[in-house]
Coordinates of C-alpha atoms in Angstrom, one line a residue:
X1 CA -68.8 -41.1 32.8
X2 CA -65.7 -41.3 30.7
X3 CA -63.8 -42.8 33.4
X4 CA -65.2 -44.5 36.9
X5 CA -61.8 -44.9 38.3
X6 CA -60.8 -41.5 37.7
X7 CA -60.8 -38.9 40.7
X8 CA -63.1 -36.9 38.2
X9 CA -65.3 -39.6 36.3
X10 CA -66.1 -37.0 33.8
X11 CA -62.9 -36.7 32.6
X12 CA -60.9 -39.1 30.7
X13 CA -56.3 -38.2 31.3
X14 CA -54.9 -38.5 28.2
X15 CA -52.5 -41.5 28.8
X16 CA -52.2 -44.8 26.6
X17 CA -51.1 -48.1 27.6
X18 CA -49.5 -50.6 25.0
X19 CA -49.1 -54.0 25.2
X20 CA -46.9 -56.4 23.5
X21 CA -49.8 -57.6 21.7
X22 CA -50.2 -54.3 20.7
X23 CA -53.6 -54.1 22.6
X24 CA -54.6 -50.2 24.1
X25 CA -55.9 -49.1 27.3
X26 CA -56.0 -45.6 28.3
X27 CA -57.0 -43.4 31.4
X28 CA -57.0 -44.5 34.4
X29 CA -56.9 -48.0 33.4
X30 CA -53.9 -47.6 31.2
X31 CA -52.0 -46.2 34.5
X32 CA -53.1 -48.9 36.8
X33 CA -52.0 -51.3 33.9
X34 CA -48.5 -49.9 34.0
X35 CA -48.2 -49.9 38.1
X36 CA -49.0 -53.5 37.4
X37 CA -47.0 -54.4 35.3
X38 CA -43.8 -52.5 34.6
X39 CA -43.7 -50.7 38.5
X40 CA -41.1 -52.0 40.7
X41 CA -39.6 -54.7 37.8
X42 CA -36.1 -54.6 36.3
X43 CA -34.8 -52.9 33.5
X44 CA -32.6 -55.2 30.8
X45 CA -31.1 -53.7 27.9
X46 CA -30.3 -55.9 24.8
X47 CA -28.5 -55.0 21.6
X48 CA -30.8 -56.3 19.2
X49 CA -30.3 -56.1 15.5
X50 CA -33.8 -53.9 13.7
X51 CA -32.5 -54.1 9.8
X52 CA -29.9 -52.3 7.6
X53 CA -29.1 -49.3 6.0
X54 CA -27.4 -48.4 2.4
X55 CA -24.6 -46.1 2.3
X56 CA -24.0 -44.7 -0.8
X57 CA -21.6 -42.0 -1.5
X58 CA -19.7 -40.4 -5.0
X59 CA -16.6 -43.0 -4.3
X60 CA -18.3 -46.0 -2.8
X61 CA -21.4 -47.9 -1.7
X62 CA -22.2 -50.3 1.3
X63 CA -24.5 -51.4 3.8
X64 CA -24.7 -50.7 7.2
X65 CA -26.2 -53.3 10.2
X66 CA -28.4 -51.3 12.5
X67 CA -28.6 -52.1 16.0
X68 CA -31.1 -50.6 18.9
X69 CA -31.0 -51.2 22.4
X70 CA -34.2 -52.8 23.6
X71 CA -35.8 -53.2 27.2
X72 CA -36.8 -56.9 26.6
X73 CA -38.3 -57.0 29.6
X74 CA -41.2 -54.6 29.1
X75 CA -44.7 -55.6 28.8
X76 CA -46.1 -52.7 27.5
X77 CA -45.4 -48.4 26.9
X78 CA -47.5 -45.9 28.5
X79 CA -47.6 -42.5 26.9
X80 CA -48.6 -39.5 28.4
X81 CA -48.3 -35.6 26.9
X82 CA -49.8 -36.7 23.5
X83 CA -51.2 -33.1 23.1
X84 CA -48.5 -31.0 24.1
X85 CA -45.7 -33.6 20.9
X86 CA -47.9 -31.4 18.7
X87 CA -45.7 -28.5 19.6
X88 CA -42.4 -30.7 17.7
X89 CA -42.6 -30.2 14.0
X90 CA -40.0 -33.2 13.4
X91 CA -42.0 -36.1 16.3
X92 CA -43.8 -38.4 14.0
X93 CA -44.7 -41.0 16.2
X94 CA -43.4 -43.5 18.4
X95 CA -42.4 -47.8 17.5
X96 CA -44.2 -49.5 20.7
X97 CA -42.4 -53.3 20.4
X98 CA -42.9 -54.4 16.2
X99 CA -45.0 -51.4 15.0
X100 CA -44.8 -47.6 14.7
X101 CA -47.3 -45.5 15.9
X102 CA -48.5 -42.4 14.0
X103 CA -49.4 -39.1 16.6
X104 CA -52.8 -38.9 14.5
X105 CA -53.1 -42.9 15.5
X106 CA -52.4 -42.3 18.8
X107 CA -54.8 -39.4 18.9
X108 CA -57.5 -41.9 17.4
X109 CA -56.9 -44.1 20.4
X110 CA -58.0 -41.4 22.7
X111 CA -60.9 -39.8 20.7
X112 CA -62.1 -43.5 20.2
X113 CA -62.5 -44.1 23.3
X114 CA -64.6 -41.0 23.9
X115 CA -66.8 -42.0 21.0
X116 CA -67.6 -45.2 22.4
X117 CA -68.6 -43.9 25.7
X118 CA -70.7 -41.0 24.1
X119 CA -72.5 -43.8 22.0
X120 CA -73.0 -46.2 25.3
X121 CA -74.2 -43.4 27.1
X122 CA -76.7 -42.3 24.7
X123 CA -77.5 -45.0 22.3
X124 CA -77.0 -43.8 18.9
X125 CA -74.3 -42.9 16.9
X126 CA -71.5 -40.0 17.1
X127 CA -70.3 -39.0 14.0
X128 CA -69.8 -35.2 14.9
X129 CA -67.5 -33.6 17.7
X130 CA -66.1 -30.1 18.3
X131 CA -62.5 -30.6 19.3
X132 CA -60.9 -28.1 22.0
X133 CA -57.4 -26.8 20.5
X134 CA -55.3 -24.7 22.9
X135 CA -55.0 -21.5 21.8
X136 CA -51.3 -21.2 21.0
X137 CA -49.8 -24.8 19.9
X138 CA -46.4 -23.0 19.3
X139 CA -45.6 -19.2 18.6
X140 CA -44.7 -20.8 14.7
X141 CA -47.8 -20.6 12.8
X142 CA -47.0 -23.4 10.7
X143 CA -46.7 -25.7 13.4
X144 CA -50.3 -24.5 14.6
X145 CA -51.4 -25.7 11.2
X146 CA -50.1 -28.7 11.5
X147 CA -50.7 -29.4 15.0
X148 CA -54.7 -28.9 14.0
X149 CA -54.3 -31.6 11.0
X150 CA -52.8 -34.4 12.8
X151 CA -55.9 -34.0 15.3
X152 CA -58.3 -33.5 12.3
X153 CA -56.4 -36.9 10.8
X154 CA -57.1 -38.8 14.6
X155 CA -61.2 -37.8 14.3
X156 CA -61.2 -39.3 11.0
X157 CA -59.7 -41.9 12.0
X158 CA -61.6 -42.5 15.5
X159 CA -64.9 -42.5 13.2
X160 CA -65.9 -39.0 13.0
X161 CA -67.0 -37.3 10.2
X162 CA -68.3 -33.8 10.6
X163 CA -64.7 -32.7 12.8
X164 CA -64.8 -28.7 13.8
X165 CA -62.3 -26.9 16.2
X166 CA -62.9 -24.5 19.0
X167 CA -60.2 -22.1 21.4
X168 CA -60.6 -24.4 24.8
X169 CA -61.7 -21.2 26.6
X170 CA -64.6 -20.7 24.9
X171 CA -66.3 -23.8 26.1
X172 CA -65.9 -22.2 29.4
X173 CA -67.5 -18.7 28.2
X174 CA -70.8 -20.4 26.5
X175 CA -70.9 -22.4 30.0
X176 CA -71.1 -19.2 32.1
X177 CA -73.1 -17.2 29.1
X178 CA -75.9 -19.9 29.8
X179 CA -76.4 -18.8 33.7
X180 CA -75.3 -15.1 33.5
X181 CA -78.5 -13.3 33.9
X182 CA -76.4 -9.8 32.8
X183 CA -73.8 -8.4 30.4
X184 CA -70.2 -8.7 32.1
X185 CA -66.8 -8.4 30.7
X186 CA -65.2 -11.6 31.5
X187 CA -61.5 -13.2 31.8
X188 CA -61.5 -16.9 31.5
X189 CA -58.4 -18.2 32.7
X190 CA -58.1 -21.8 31.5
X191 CA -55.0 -24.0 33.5
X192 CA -54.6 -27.7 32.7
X193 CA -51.8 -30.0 32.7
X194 CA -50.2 -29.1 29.5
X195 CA -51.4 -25.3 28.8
X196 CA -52.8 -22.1 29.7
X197 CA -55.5 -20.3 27.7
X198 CA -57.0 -16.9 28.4
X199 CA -59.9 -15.2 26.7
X200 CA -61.8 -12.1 27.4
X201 CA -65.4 -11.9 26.4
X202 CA -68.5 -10.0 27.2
X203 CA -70.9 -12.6 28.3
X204 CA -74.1 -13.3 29.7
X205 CA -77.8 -11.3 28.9
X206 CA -80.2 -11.8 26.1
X207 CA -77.3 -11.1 22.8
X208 CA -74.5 -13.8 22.0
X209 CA -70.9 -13.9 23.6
X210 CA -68.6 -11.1 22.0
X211 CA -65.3 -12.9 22.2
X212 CA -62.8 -9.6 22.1
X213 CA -59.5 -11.3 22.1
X214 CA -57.7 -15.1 23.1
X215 CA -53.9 -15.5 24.3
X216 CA -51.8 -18.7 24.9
X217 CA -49.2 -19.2 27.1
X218 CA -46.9 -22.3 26.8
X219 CA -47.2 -23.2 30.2
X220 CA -48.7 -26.2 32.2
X221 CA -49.4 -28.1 35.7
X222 CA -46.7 -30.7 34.8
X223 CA -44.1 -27.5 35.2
X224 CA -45.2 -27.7 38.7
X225 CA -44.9 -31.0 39.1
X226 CA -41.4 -30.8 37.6
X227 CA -40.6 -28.0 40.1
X228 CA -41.5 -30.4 42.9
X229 CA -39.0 -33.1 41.2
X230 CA -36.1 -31.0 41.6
X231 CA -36.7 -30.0 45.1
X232 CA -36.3 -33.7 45.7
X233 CA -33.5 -34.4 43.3
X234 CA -30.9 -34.2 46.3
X235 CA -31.9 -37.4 47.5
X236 CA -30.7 -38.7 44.1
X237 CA -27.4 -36.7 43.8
X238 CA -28.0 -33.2 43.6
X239 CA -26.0 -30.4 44.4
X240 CA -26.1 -29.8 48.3
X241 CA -23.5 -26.7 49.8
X242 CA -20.6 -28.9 51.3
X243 CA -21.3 -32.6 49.6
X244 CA -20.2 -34.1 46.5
X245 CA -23.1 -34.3 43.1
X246 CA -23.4 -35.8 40.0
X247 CA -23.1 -33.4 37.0
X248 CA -26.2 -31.9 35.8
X249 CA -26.0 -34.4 33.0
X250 CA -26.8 -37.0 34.7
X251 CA -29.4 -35.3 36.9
X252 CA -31.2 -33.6 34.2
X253 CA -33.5 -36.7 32.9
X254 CA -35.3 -37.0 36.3
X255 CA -37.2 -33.4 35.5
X256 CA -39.5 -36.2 33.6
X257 CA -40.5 -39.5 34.1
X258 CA -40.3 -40.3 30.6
X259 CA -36.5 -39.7 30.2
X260 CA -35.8 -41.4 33.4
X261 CA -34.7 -44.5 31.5
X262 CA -32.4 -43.0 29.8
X263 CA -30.3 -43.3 33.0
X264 CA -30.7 -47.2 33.1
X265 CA -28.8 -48.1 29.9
X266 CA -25.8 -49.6 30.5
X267 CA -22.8 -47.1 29.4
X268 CA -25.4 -44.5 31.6
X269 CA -25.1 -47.1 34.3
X270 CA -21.1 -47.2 34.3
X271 CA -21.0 -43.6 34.4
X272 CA -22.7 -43.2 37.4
X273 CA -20.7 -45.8 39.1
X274 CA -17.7 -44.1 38.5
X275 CA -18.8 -41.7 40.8
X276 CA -18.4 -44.1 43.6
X277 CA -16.3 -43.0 46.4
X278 CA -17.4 -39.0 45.3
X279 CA -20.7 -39.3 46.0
X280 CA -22.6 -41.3 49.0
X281 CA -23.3 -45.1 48.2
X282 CA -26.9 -44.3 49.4
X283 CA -27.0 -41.8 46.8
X284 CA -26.0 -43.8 44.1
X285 CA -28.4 -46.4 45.0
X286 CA -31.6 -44.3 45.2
X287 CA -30.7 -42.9 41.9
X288 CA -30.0 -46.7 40.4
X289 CA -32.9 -47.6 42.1
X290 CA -35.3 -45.3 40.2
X291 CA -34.1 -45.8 36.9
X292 CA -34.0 -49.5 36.7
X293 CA -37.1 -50.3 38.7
X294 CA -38.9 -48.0 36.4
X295 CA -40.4 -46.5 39.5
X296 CA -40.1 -42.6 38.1
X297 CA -44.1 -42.7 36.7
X298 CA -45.3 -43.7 40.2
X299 CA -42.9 -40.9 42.0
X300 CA -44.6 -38.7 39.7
X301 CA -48.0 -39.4 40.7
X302 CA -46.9 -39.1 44.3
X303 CA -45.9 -35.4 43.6
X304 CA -48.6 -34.7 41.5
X305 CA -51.5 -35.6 44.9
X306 CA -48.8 -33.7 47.0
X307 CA -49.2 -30.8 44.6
X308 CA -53.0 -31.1 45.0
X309 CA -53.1 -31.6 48.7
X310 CA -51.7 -28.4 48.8
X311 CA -54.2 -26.4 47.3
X312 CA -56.8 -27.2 50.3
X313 CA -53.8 -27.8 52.9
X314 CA -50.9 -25.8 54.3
X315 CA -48.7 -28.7 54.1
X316 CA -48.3 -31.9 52.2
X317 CA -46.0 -35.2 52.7
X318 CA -44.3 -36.8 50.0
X319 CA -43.2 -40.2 51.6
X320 CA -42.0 -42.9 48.8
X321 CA -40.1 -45.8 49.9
X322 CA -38.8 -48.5 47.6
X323 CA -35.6 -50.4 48.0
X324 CA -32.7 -47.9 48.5
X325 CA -34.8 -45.1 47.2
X326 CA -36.3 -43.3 51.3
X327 CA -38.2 -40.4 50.5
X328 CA -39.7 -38.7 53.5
X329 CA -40.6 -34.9 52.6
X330 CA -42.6 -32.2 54.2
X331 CA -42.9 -29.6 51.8
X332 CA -45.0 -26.3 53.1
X333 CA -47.6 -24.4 50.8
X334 CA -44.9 -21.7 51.3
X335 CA -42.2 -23.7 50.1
X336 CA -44.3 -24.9 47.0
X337 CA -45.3 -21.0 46.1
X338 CA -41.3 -20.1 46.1
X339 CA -40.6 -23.3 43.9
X340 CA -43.5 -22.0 41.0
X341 CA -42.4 -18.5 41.4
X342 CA -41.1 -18.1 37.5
X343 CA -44.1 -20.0 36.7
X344 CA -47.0 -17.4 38.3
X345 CA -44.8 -15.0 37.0
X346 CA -45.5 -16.0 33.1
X347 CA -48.9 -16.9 34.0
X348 CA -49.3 -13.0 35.2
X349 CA -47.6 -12.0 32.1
X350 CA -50.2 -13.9 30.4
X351 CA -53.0 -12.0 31.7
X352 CA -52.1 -8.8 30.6
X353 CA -50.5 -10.3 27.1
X354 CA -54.8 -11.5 26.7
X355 CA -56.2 -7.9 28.4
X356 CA -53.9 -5.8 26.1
X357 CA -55.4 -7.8 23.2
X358 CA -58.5 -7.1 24.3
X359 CA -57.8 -3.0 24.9
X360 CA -59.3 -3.7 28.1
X361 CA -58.0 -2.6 31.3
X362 CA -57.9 -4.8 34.7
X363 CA -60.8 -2.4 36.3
X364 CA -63.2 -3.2 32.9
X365 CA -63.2 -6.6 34.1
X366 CA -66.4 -7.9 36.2
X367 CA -65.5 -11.8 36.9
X368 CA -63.0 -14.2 36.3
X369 CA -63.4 -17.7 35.8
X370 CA -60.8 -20.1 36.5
X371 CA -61.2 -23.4 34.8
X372 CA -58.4 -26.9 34.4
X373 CA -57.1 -28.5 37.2
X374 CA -53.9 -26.1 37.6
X375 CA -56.5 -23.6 38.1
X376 CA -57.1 -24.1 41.7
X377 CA -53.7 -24.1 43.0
X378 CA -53.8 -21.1 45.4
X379 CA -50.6 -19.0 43.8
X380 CA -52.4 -19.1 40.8
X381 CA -56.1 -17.7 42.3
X382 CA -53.5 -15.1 44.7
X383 CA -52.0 -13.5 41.1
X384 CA -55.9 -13.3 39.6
X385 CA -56.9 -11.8 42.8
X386 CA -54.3 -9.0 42.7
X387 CA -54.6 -7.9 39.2
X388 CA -58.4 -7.7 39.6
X389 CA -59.3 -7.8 43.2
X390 CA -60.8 -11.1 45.1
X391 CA -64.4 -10.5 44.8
X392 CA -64.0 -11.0 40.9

């Protein structure tokens, strides 16, 4: 069990909870930790000065006062998507209150945590580990390369010492190799949060996996979840035929919960306010009401069990209530399907981008194998279904 609390103990989110004291929890516990704390409480910006800079130039020299504005009354920072920053060849890291965080240190947070529970659960020491990789990082090579580094860096640092790599897909062909009795071409179709990987591979019988080809697509659940967002985003301002919005400036940082707070700086604040009179005072104070109450990562998660309700249900609520913010939504499987409709679209593109690797053609293939979480949302199993028929 890598984490109890979790809907799936086996499995341990990726998200990382810092304190002031610069103490780390992560999983589950790092989310409840945030709810706690940071949930619900109010946003205050201070200008506060972080050092200086020298200017130097061919005429004349001088230095310059830097200033940063600072939410001084946060607790702590919660990270999420620590995989998918790999993709940015410029993110280095992140400052959480007085220190900066590497992306290999916060990688070495995660994987640390997974060692200990390894060693717990089986009393000895871990010092090796084969680390999944997605199978396209980026369509740059480079930032592949580098993407793989700064994870090798983060196993070194969590304690490991004999580090190798492996496509994420083909832990899900050795699993089905083990039980398949006979030879069968093979599409794994691997969904989670942040990518989709697709490999086809003969597998199963008495000779080893023949891996023929692997294919990334840049593509995740949390594009669902975002889809879901901006179905809602009229109760926050957007465009509705016949009533006054904001501009898509302003409306743009709720896709994610981590640019929500964008919103809550002051000269954001003032900006929205001058929209009073244009657009519904109700409006305005929902959308003032997110931002500074830091309530955006708990709206998320609401979405996100909506989203999954959906899967085994024809219909899901979203009901969120908090101050001026009254959310009370219905939203139809239907509905959902028309909102991912680019998104099944790429995924479909996908499958024949891996298949035409592989030379193979849809009728060559004997099962497909759906693994991640974004895996069993219906649309998804629908598309697979079509291209290779439902009793695959």
């Amino acid at each position: 069990e890598l984490d109890p609390a979790n809907d799936n103990p086996n499995v341990l989110p990726s998200l990382i909870y810092i304190n002031r004291e610069q103490h780390a929890r992560v999983g589950t516990a790092a989310a409840t930790e945030y709810l706690d704390h940071e949930t619900g409480r109010p946003v205050s910006w201070e200008k506060k000065r972080i050092g200086e800079i020298d200017v130097a130039a061919s005429d004349m020299s001088f230095v310059q006062t830097v200033h940063a504005m600072v939410d001084t009354a946060a607790q702590g920072r919660l990270l999420q998507y620590v995989k998918t920053a790999l993709r940015d060849p410029r993110y280095q890291g992140t400052q959480v209150f007085s220190r900066f965080y590497t992306l290999d240190e916060l990688i070495a947070i995660m994987l640390g945590s997974l060692k200990a529970k390894a060693e717990q659960a089986f009393d000895e020491a871990s010092d090796a580990v084969v680390i999944g990789r997605p199978v396209q990082f980026s369509d740059d090579p480079a930032v592949a390369e580098r993407a793989e580094e700064i994870i090798y860096k983060g196993a070194r640092l969590a304690g490991f010492r004999d580090i190798r790599f492996q496509f994420e897909p083909i832990g899900a062909a050795y699993y089905y190799h083990r039980s398949a009795p006979q030879r069968q071409m093979t599409l794994i179709f691997d969904f989670g949060g942040g990518t989709l990987d697709l490999t086809v591979a003969e597998l199963g019988g008495n000779t080893p996996p023949n891996i023929l080809a692997s294919h990334g697509v840049l593509l995740g659940g949390d594009d669902l979840d975002r889809r879901m967002m901006q179905s809602l985003k009229r109760y926050f301002g957007a465009p509705v035929p016949g009533k006054p919005s904001f501009p898509d400036y302003l409306l743009d940082p709720l896709d994610n919960w981590q640019t929500m707070p964008i919103l809550s700086r002051p000269t954001m604040l003032k900006r929205i306010d001058e929209y009073r009179g244009k657009v519904p005072a109700r409006t305005i104070g929902a959308l003032k009401t997110l931002v500074t109450r830091n309530l955006g990562f708990k709206l998320f998660r609401e979405i996100e069990q909506a989203k999954k309700r959906l899967s085994d249900q024809h219909l899901a609520k979203v009901d969120f209530q908090y101050e001026e913010i009254n959310i009370h939504e219905t939203i139809t499987r239907r509905q959902f399907e028309g909102m991912i409709a680019e998104e099944v679209a790429r995924a479909e593109r996908g499958v024949w981008g891996a298949l035409d690797k592989a030379g193979v053609k849809p009728s060559r293939v004997e099962v497909v194998l759906r693994t991640g979480g974004t895996s069993a949302v219906p649309a998804f199993a629908n598309m697979l279904a079509g291209v290779f028929g439902g009793e695959k």
